[in-house]
Amino acid sequence: MAFLPNSKPKPVKLVKVWETDTTLRVPESVLYDEKGKVLYVANIDGKSDELDGNGFISKVSLDGKIENLRWTSGLNAPKGMGIHEGKLYVTDVYRLVVINLANGQAEKTFDGVGKGAYLNDVAIGKDGTVYVSDNRNDKIYRLKDNKWEVWMEGEQLNRPNGLLAVDKKRLMIGSTKNGALRSVDLETKTMMTIADGMGNTDGIVTDGKGNFFVSDWAGQLFHITADGQKQQLLDTREQKINSADIEYVRSKKLLVVPTFLSNKLVAYRVE
């Protein structure tokens, strides 16, 4: 039988595989380092906008063991992360910090524009271009060829949080104001809504098949097809277990969820 583009996709299931202990401290984001075969976890350890120096990055194995709780520390409420050429890019309230993966040392910082900058997620294209969302000020920054600038801004961004660089043409944005997954043309900056109604959209990752997993910070996970069909995979809102900035390890079919206030990672096998 021929596949019909608008037919209902095969349902996706999540099966819980493991969870870490609770020594993490307000884990907001998790990122898989394919080269190092390890998960990096950004721990806020305090309020999400305080310049308290309490934030740190942990290293966690793919079976849920915390290998190094405070691999690097002294950060301010770290959130989104990205890796390119041996560097970890992480947001640090008002700035982007570049950390050397070899030694955990910060090498550069790039400050947001104006008082009250609130940098959140990071996405890095294959060419090394870094995109950073400012969730409270409706801005997206770009770091390209060592030039740091506001790339997009305005109310049309609807409080951008999660970012994902899909290819040379598109950047995916999670707009928290309307719970939407949106696609932005990198050349024309025109936006198209793929799906909406997903609460406080946070993390966006690809499933490797042209579709996406999207998290709602309040405790939902969704699978979104390329043509915008939405399936709720998880709902832990009643248990008050958050779903922050997720990661998908394709080689293991493992969807990893930072639970924020529950202080642990939970991993699910995608079936």
PDB file of C-alpha atoms in Angstrom:
ATOM      1  CA  MET A   1       0.000   0.000   0.000  1.00  0.00           C
ATOM      2  CA  ALA A   2       1.319   3.437  -0.887  1.00  0.00           C
ATOM      3  CA  PHE A   3       2.040   5.837   1.956  1.00  0.00           C
ATOM      4  CA  LEU A   4      -0.308   8.799   2.042  1.00  0.00           C
ATOM      5  CA  PRO A   5       1.417  11.994   3.228  1.00  0.00           C
ATOM      6  CA  ASN A   6      -1.535  13.033   5.408  1.00  0.00           C
ATOM      7  CA  SER A   7      -2.322   9.576   6.795  1.00  0.00           C
ATOM      8  CA  LYS A   8      -2.014   9.023  10.519  1.00  0.00           C
ATOM      9  CA  PRO A   9       1.571   8.099  11.454  1.00  0.00           C
ATOM     10  CA  LYS A  10       2.421   4.989  13.426  1.00  0.00           C
ATOM     11  CA  PRO A  11       2.108   5.787  17.163  1.00  0.00           C
ATOM     12  CA  VAL A  12       5.345   6.324  19.075  1.00  0.00           C
ATOM     13  CA  LYS A  13       5.743   4.760  22.525  1.00  0.00           C
ATOM     14  CA  LEU A  14       8.092   5.574  25.395  1.00  0.00           C
ATOM     15  CA  VAL A  15       9.419   2.893  27.743  1.00  0.00           C
ATOM     16  CA  LYS A  16      11.256   4.065  30.847  1.00  0.00           C
ATOM     17  CA  VAL A  17      14.810   2.673  30.963  1.00  0.00           C
ATOM     18  CA  TRP A  18      16.560   4.435  33.824  1.00  0.00           C
ATOM     19  CA  GLU A  19      16.717   7.492  36.022  1.00  0.00           C
ATOM     20  CA  THR A  20      19.642   9.063  37.833  1.00  0.00           C
ATOM     21  CA  ASP A  21      19.868   9.638  41.544  1.00  0.00           C
ATOM     22  CA  THR A  22      18.805  13.069  42.817  1.00  0.00           C
ATOM     23  CA  THR A  23      22.225  14.664  43.330  1.00  0.00           C
ATOM     24  CA  LEU A  24      21.704  16.864  40.276  1.00  0.00           C
ATOM     25  CA  ARG A  25      20.602  20.388  41.132  1.00  0.00           C
ATOM     26  CA  VAL A  26      17.789  21.822  39.005  1.00  0.00           C
ATOM     27  CA  PRO A  27      18.919  20.155  35.755  1.00  0.00           C
ATOM     28  CA  GLU A  28      17.629  22.324  32.907  1.00  0.00           C
ATOM     29  CA  SER A  29      19.314  20.880  29.831  1.00  0.00           C
ATOM     30  CA  VAL A  30      20.982  17.669  28.679  1.00  0.00           C
ATOM     31  CA  LEU A  31      23.247  17.237  25.643  1.00  0.00           C
ATOM     32  CA  TYR A  32      24.874  14.135  24.168  1.00  0.00           C
ATOM     33  CA  ASP A  33      28.533  14.319  23.184  1.00  0.00           C
ATOM     34  CA  GLU A  34      28.802  11.697  20.457  1.00  0.00           C
ATOM     35  CA  LYS A  35      32.591  11.796  20.444  1.00  0.00           C
ATOM     36  CA  GLY A  36      32.933  11.387  24.210  1.00  0.00           C
ATOM     37  CA  LYS A  37      29.908   9.066  24.508  1.00  0.00           C
ATOM     38  CA  VAL A  38      28.687  11.044  27.513  1.00  0.00           C
ATOM     39  CA  LEU A  39      25.756  13.256  28.485  1.00  0.00           C
ATOM     40  CA  TYR A  40      26.412  16.801  29.677  1.00  0.00           C
ATOM     41  CA  VAL A  41      23.842  18.229  32.096  1.00  0.00           C
ATOM     42  CA  ALA A  42      23.397  21.939  32.865  1.00  0.00           C
ATOM     43  CA  ASN A  43      22.462  22.445  36.533  1.00  0.00           C
ATOM     44  CA  ILE A  44      20.954  25.794  37.532  1.00  0.00           C
ATOM     45  CA  ASP A  45      21.271  25.112  41.300  1.00  0.00           C
ATOM     46  CA  GLY A  46      19.193  28.108  42.389  1.00  0.00           C
ATOM     47  CA  LYS A  47      16.959  30.611  40.629  1.00  0.00           C
ATOM     48  CA  SER A  48      16.950  30.680  36.846  1.00  0.00           C
ATOM     49  CA  ASP A  49      18.094  34.299  36.555  1.00  0.00           C
ATOM     50  CA  GLU A  50      20.469  34.784  39.484  1.00  0.00           C
ATOM     51  CA  LEU A  51      24.133  35.625  38.998  1.00  0.00           C
ATOM     52  CA  ASP A  52      25.153  33.477  41.962  1.00  0.00           C
ATOM     53  CA  GLY A  53      27.964  31.345  40.515  1.00  0.00           C
ATOM     54  CA  ASN A  54      26.245  28.187  41.811  1.00  0.00           C
ATOM     55  CA  GLY A  55      25.605  26.660  38.386  1.00  0.00           C
ATOM     56  CA  PHE A  56      27.596  23.696  37.110  1.00  0.00           C
ATOM     57  CA  ILE A  57      27.842  21.091  34.357  1.00  0.00           C
ATOM     58  CA  SER A  58      27.685  17.359  35.120  1.00  0.00           C
ATOM     59  CA  LYS A  59      28.796  14.347  33.086  1.00  0.00           C
ATOM     60  CA  VAL A  60      26.423  11.369  33.055  1.00  0.00           C
ATOM     61  CA  SER A  61      26.877   8.001  31.339  1.00  0.00           C
ATOM     62  CA  LEU A  62      24.370   6.564  28.879  1.00  0.00           C
ATOM     63  CA  ASP A  63      23.174   4.127  31.536  1.00  0.00           C
ATOM     64  CA  GLY A  64      22.359   6.888  34.001  1.00  0.00           C
ATOM     65  CA  LYS A  65      25.440   6.916  36.227  1.00  0.00           C
ATOM     66  CA  ILE A  66      26.705  10.325  37.319  1.00  0.00           C
ATOM     67  CA  GLU A  67      30.377  10.179  36.362  1.00  0.00           C
ATOM     68  CA  ASN A  68      31.353  13.694  37.423  1.00  0.00           C
ATOM     69  CA  LEU A  69      28.771  15.793  39.262  1.00  0.00           C
ATOM     70  CA  ARG A  70      30.705  19.061  39.029  1.00  0.00           C
ATOM     71  CA  TRP A  71      32.775  18.656  35.878  1.00  0.00           C
ATOM     72  CA  THR A  72      32.888  22.435  35.606  1.00  0.00           C
ATOM     73  CA  SER A  73      31.377  24.942  38.009  1.00  0.00           C
ATOM     74  CA  GLY A  74      31.111  28.652  38.839  1.00  0.00           C
ATOM     75  CA  LEU A  75      28.396  29.302  36.243  1.00  0.00           C
ATOM     76  CA  ASN A  76      25.223  31.361  36.563  1.00  0.00           C
ATOM     77  CA  ALA A  77      22.049  29.316  36.049  1.00  0.00           C
ATOM     78  CA  PRO A  78      23.361  27.489  32.936  1.00  0.00           C
ATOM     79  CA  LYS A  79      20.708  26.317  30.495  1.00  0.00           C
ATOM     80  CA  GLY A  80      20.983  25.452  26.800  1.00  0.00           C
ATOM     81  CA  MET A  81      24.123  23.835  25.394  1.00  0.00           C
ATOM     82  CA  GLY A  82      25.741  22.998  22.074  1.00  0.00           C
ATOM     83  CA  ILE A  83      28.988  21.338  20.973  1.00  0.00           C
ATOM     84  CA  HIS A  84      31.232  22.222  18.039  1.00  0.00           C
ATOM     85  CA  GLU A  85      34.893  21.393  17.429  1.00  0.00           C
ATOM     86  CA  GLY A  86      35.785  20.530  21.002  1.00  0.00           C
ATOM     87  CA  LYS A  87      33.956  23.469  22.561  1.00  0.00           C
ATOM     88  CA  LEU A  88      30.844  23.475  24.723  1.00  0.00           C
ATOM     89  CA  TYR A  89      28.654  26.540  24.257  1.00  0.00           C
ATOM     90  CA  VAL A  90      26.339  27.183  27.232  1.00  0.00           C
ATOM     91  CA  THR A  91      24.059  30.061  28.176  1.00  0.00           C
ATOM     92  CA  ASP A  92      24.797  31.796  31.474  1.00  0.00           C
ATOM     93  CA  VAL A  93      21.837  34.161  32.127  1.00  0.00           C
ATOM     94  CA  TYR A  94      23.045  37.245  30.227  1.00  0.00           C
ATOM     95  CA  ARG A  95      25.937  35.718  28.293  1.00  0.00           C
ATOM     96  CA  LEU A  96      27.107  32.800  26.181  1.00  0.00           C
ATOM     97  CA  VAL A  97      30.109  30.957  27.629  1.00  0.00           C
ATOM     98  CA  VAL A  98      32.506  28.872  25.512  1.00  0.00           C
ATOM     99  CA  ILE A  99      34.102  26.002  27.457  1.00  0.00           C
ATOM    100  CA  ASN A 100      36.989  23.792  26.319  1.00  0.00           C
ATOM    101  CA  LEU A 101      35.813  20.177  26.537  1.00  0.00           C
ATOM    102  CA  ALA A 102      39.369  18.980  27.093  1.00  0.00           C
ATOM    103  CA  ASN A 103      39.779  20.728  30.446  1.00  0.00           C
ATOM    104  CA  GLY A 104      36.426  22.273  31.405  1.00  0.00           C
ATOM    105  CA  GLN A 105      37.835  25.797  31.324  1.00  0.00           C
ATOM    106  CA  ALA A 106      35.884  28.792  30.027  1.00  0.00           C
ATOM    107  CA  GLU A 107      37.731  30.425  27.119  1.00  0.00           C
ATOM    108  CA  LYS A 108      35.380  33.135  25.836  1.00  0.00           C
ATOM    109  CA  THR A 109      32.139  34.886  26.691  1.00  0.00           C
ATOM    110  CA  PHE A 110      29.658  36.819  24.568  1.00  0.00           C
ATOM    111  CA  ASP A 111      27.262  39.179  26.352  1.00  0.00           C
ATOM    112  CA  GLY A 112      23.629  39.734  25.480  1.00  0.00           C
ATOM    113  CA  VAL A 113      22.507  43.225  24.465  1.00  0.00           C
ATOM    114  CA  GLY A 114      20.947  45.512  27.062  1.00  0.00           C
ATOM    115  CA  LYS A 115      20.008  45.151  30.703  1.00  0.00           C
ATOM    116  CA  GLY A 116      17.873  42.125  31.487  1.00  0.00           C
ATOM    117  CA  ALA A 117      19.212  39.800  28.780  1.00  0.00           C
ATOM    118  CA  TYR A 118      18.001  36.253  29.478  1.00  0.00           C
ATOM    119  CA  LEU A 119      19.738  33.803  27.174  1.00  0.00           C
ATOM    120  CA  ASN A 120      18.215  30.353  27.125  1.00  0.00           C
ATOM    121  CA  ASP A 121      18.785  27.716  24.452  1.00  0.00           C
ATOM    122  CA  VAL A 122      21.667  27.064  22.033  1.00  0.00           C
ATOM    123  CA  ALA A 123      21.632  25.495  18.574  1.00  0.00           C
ATOM    124  CA  ILE A 124      24.665  24.989  16.358  1.00  0.00           C
ATOM    125  CA  GLY A 125      24.563  24.382  12.621  1.00  0.00           C
ATOM    126  CA  LYS A 126      26.934  22.015  10.843  1.00  0.00           C
ATOM    127  CA  ASP A 127      28.913  25.026   9.628  1.00  0.00           C
ATOM    128  CA  GLY A 128      29.531  26.107  13.234  1.00  0.00           C
ATOM    129  CA  THR A 129      27.029  28.966  13.302  1.00  0.00           C
ATOM    130  CA  VAL A 130      25.657  29.332  16.834  1.00  0.00           C
ATOM    131  CA  TYR A 131      22.096  30.505  17.513  1.00  0.00           C
ATOM    132  CA  VAL A 132      20.960  31.572  20.995  1.00  0.00           C
ATOM    133  CA  SER A 133      17.449  32.437  22.182  1.00  0.00           C
ATOM    134  CA  ASP A 134      16.583  35.255  24.583  1.00  0.00           C
ATOM    135  CA  ASN A 135      13.328  34.006  26.031  1.00  0.00           C
ATOM    136  CA  ARG A 136      12.283  37.166  27.878  1.00  0.00           C
ATOM    137  CA  ASN A 137      13.229  39.746  25.269  1.00  0.00           C
ATOM    138  CA  ASP A 138      12.058  38.166  22.004  1.00  0.00           C
ATOM    139  CA  LYS A 139      15.523  37.920  20.479  1.00  0.00           C
ATOM    140  CA  ILE A 140      17.656  35.342  18.723  1.00  0.00           C
ATOM    141  CA  TYR A 141      21.406  35.935  18.652  1.00  0.00           C
ATOM    142  CA  ARG A 142      23.842  34.563  16.113  1.00  0.00           C
ATOM    143  CA  LEU A 143      27.565  33.877  16.467  1.00  0.00           C
ATOM    144  CA  LYS A 144      29.069  33.414  13.028  1.00  0.00           C
ATOM    145  CA  ASP A 145      32.719  33.819  12.011  1.00  0.00           C
ATOM    146  CA  ASN A 146      33.347  35.152  15.531  1.00  0.00           C
ATOM    147  CA  LYS A 147      30.778  37.926  14.984  1.00  0.00           C
ATOM    148  CA  TRP A 148      28.130  38.105  17.735  1.00  0.00           C
ATOM    149  CA  GLU A 149      24.904  39.915  16.880  1.00  0.00           C
ATOM    150  CA  VAL A 150      21.138  40.051  17.366  1.00  0.00           C
ATOM    151  CA  TRP A 151      19.959  38.084  14.353  1.00  0.00           C
ATOM    152  CA  MET A 152      16.178  38.321  14.856  1.00  0.00           C
ATOM    153  CA  GLU A 153      13.984  40.220  17.269  1.00  0.00           C
ATOM    154  CA  GLY A 154      10.370  41.219  17.739  1.00  0.00           C
ATOM    155  CA  GLU A 155       7.068  40.109  19.229  1.00  0.00           C
ATOM    156  CA  GLN A 156       6.504  37.721  16.312  1.00  0.00           C
ATOM    157  CA  LEU A 157       9.002  35.367  17.997  1.00  0.00           C
ATOM    158  CA  ASN A 158       6.500  34.859  20.839  1.00  0.00           C
ATOM    159  CA  ARG A 159       9.135  34.344  23.559  1.00  0.00           C
ATOM    160  CA  PRO A 160      11.505  31.887  21.855  1.00  0.00           C
ATOM    161  CA  ASN A 161      13.008  29.118  23.970  1.00  0.00           C
ATOM    162  CA  GLY A 162      14.096  25.850  22.332  1.00  0.00           C
ATOM    163  CA  LEU A 163      16.180  26.014  19.151  1.00  0.00           C
ATOM    164  CA  LEU A 164      17.285  23.362  16.664  1.00  0.00           C
ATOM    165  CA  ALA A 165      19.408  23.931  13.554  1.00  0.00           C
ATOM    166  CA  VAL A 166      17.880  21.425  11.134  1.00  0.00           C
ATOM    167  CA  ASP A 167      19.903  22.092   7.979  1.00  0.00           C
ATOM    168  CA  LYS A 168      21.429  24.948   5.996  1.00  0.00           C
ATOM    169  CA  LYS A 169      17.999  26.422   5.340  1.00  0.00           C
ATOM    170  CA  ARG A 170      15.955  26.078   8.537  1.00  0.00           C
ATOM    171  CA  LEU A 171      16.053  26.823  12.234  1.00  0.00           C
ATOM    172  CA  MET A 172      13.342  25.353  14.458  1.00  0.00           C
ATOM    173  CA  ILE A 173      12.045  27.528  17.293  1.00  0.00           C
ATOM    174  CA  GLY A 174       9.875  26.645  20.275  1.00  0.00           C
ATOM    175  CA  SER A 175       7.728  29.695  21.051  1.00  0.00           C
ATOM    176  CA  THR A 176       6.608  29.527  24.670  1.00  0.00           C
ATOM    177  CA  LYS A 177       3.910  32.203  24.419  1.00  0.00           C
ATOM    178  CA  ASN A 178       1.743  30.034  22.185  1.00  0.00           C
ATOM    179  CA  GLY A 179       3.270  26.579  22.774  1.00  0.00           C
ATOM    180  CA  ALA A 180       4.333  26.322  19.151  1.00  0.00           C
ATOM    181  CA  LEU A 181       6.984  24.584  17.102  1.00  0.00           C
ATOM    182  CA  ARG A 182       7.952  26.901  14.267  1.00  0.00           C
ATOM    183  CA  SER A 183      10.321  26.817  11.319  1.00  0.00           C
ATOM    184  CA  VAL A 184      12.353  29.881  10.305  1.00  0.00           C
ATOM    185  CA  ASP A 185      13.936  30.290   6.890  1.00  0.00           C
ATOM    186  CA  LEU A 186      17.566  31.252   7.576  1.00  0.00           C
ATOM    187  CA  GLU A 187      17.763  33.414   4.451  1.00  0.00           C
ATOM    188  CA  THR A 188      14.440  35.260   4.439  1.00  0.00           C
ATOM    189  CA  LYS A 189      13.636  34.943   8.203  1.00  0.00           C
ATOM    190  CA  THR A 190      10.053  34.044   7.334  1.00  0.00           C
ATOM    191  CA  MET A 191       8.358  31.818   9.913  1.00  0.00           C
ATOM    192  CA  MET A 192       5.927  28.946   9.573  1.00  0.00           C
ATOM    193  CA  THR A 193       4.083  27.213  12.415  1.00  0.00           C
ATOM    194  CA  ILE A 194       4.432  23.412  12.325  1.00  0.00           C
ATOM    195  CA  ALA A 195       2.323  22.635  15.421  1.00  0.00           C
ATOM    196  CA  ASP A 196       1.041  24.497  18.463  1.00  0.00           C
ATOM    197  CA  GLY A 197      -0.864  23.963  21.717  1.00  0.00           C
ATOM    198  CA  MET A 198       2.099  22.420  23.560  1.00  0.00           C
ATOM    199  CA  GLY A 199       2.178  24.563  26.696  1.00  0.00           C
ATOM    200  CA  ASN A 200       5.528  26.033  27.712  1.00  0.00           C
ATOM    201  CA  THR A 201       7.625  24.631  24.860  1.00  0.00           C
ATOM    202  CA  ASP A 202      11.212  23.980  25.890  1.00  0.00           C
ATOM    203  CA  GLY A 203      13.449  21.405  24.180  1.00  0.00           C
ATOM    204  CA  ILE A 204      13.400  20.448  20.488  1.00  0.00           C
ATOM    205  CA  VAL A 205      15.297  17.483  19.036  1.00  0.00           C
ATOM    206  CA  THR A 206      15.065  15.595  15.768  1.00  0.00           C
ATOM    207  CA  ASP A 207      14.175  11.910  15.661  1.00  0.00           C
ATOM    208  CA  GLY A 208      16.539  11.477  12.704  1.00  0.00           C
ATOM    209  CA  LYS A 209      13.628  10.786  10.330  1.00  0.00           C
ATOM    210  CA  GLY A 210      12.526  14.331   9.621  1.00  0.00           C
ATOM    211  CA  ASN A 211      10.253  14.528  12.659  1.00  0.00           C
ATOM    212  CA  PHE A 212      10.714  16.063  16.110  1.00  0.00           C
ATOM    213  CA  PHE A 213      10.398  15.495  19.824  1.00  0.00           C
ATOM    214  CA  VAL A 214       9.273  18.592  21.751  1.00  0.00           C
ATOM    215  CA  SER A 215       9.043  19.082  25.506  1.00  0.00           C
ATOM    216  CA  ASP A 216       6.656  21.218  27.514  1.00  0.00           C
ATOM    217  CA  TRP A 217       8.448  22.408  30.650  1.00  0.00           C
ATOM    218  CA  ALA A 218       5.349  21.710  32.748  1.00  0.00           C
ATOM    219  CA  GLY A 219       5.716  17.964  32.103  1.00  0.00           C
ATOM    220  CA  GLN A 220       4.668  16.900  28.614  1.00  0.00           C
ATOM    221  CA  LEU A 221       6.532  15.293  25.721  1.00  0.00           C
ATOM    222  CA  PHE A 222       5.285  15.321  22.136  1.00  0.00           C
ATOM    223  CA  HIS A 223       6.229  13.712  18.837  1.00  0.00           C
ATOM    224  CA  ILE A 224       5.639  16.052  15.895  1.00  0.00           C
ATOM    225  CA  THR A 225       5.744  14.801  12.321  1.00  0.00           C
ATOM    226  CA  ALA A 226       7.249  16.884   9.532  1.00  0.00           C
ATOM    227  CA  ASP A 227       3.737  17.831   8.394  1.00  0.00           C
ATOM    228  CA  GLY A 228       2.676  18.899  11.889  1.00  0.00           C
ATOM    229  CA  GLN A 229       0.794  15.899  13.264  1.00  0.00           C
ATOM    230  CA  LYS A 230       1.101  15.904  17.049  1.00  0.00           C
ATOM    231  CA  GLN A 231       1.151  12.983  19.475  1.00  0.00           C
ATOM    232  CA  GLN A 232       1.447  13.353  23.234  1.00  0.00           C
ATOM    233  CA  LEU A 233       3.949  10.795  24.537  1.00  0.00           C
ATOM    234  CA  LEU A 234       4.154  11.676  28.220  1.00  0.00           C
ATOM    235  CA  ASP A 235       2.258  13.768  30.759  1.00  0.00           C
ATOM    236  CA  THR A 236       3.674  14.116  34.267  1.00  0.00           C
ATOM    237  CA  ARG A 237       2.040  17.440  35.126  1.00  0.00           C
ATOM    238  CA  GLU A 238      -0.126  15.982  37.892  1.00  0.00           C
ATOM    239  CA  GLN A 239       2.973  14.525  39.544  1.00  0.00           C
ATOM    240  CA  LYS A 240       4.639  17.947  39.153  1.00  0.00           C
ATOM    241  CA  ILE A 241       7.592  16.400  37.286  1.00  0.00           C
ATOM    242  CA  ASN A 242       8.958  18.845  34.738  1.00  0.00           C
ATOM    243  CA  SER A 243      10.243  18.109  31.241  1.00  0.00           C
ATOM    244  CA  ALA A 244      12.912  20.682  30.440  1.00  0.00           C
ATOM    245  CA  ASP A 245      15.463  20.784  27.568  1.00  0.00           C
ATOM    246  CA  ILE A 246      15.555  17.184  26.270  1.00  0.00           C
ATOM    247  CA  GLU A 247      18.057  15.170  24.237  1.00  0.00           C
ATOM    248  CA  TYR A 248      17.624  12.214  21.867  1.00  0.00           C
ATOM    249  CA  VAL A 249      20.472   9.719  21.436  1.00  0.00           C
ATOM    250  CA  ARG A 250      19.566   8.190  18.082  1.00  0.00           C
ATOM    251  CA  SER A 251      22.033   5.295  18.216  1.00  0.00           C
ATOM    252  CA  LYS A 252      20.353   4.070  21.413  1.00  0.00           C
ATOM    253  CA  LYS A 253      16.823   5.318  20.628  1.00  0.00           C
ATOM    254  CA  LEU A 254      17.047   7.025  24.000  1.00  0.00           C
ATOM    255  CA  LEU A 255      15.062  10.153  24.881  1.00  0.00           C
ATOM    256  CA  VAL A 256      16.574  11.817  27.965  1.00  0.00           C
ATOM    257  CA  VAL A 257      14.539  14.245  30.045  1.00  0.00           C
ATOM    258  CA  PRO A 258      15.860  16.700  32.678  1.00  0.00           C
ATOM    259  CA  THR A 259      13.186  16.937  35.391  1.00  0.00           C
ATOM    260  CA  PHE A 260      14.249  20.374  36.670  1.00  0.00           C
ATOM    261  CA  LEU A 261      12.834  20.621  40.222  1.00  0.00           C
ATOM    262  CA  SER A 262      12.893  16.812  40.688  1.00  0.00           C
ATOM    263  CA  ASN A 263      16.714  16.918  40.371  1.00  0.00           C
ATOM    264  CA  LYS A 264      17.227  13.935  38.083  1.00  0.00           C
ATOM    265  CA  LEU A 265      17.375  12.748  34.499  1.00  0.00           C
ATOM    266  CA  VAL A 266      14.871  10.178  33.257  1.00  0.00           C
ATOM    267  CA  ALA A 267      15.594   8.189  30.080  1.00  0.00           C
ATOM    268  CA  TYR A 268      13.023   6.506  27.841  1.00  0.00           C
ATOM    269  CA  ARG A 269      13.478   4.099  24.958  1.00  0.00           C
ATOM    270  CA  VAL A 270      11.535   5.203  21.882  1.00  0.00           C
ATOM    271  CA  GLU A 271       9.524   2.402  20.272  1.00  0.00           C
TER     272      GLU A 271
END
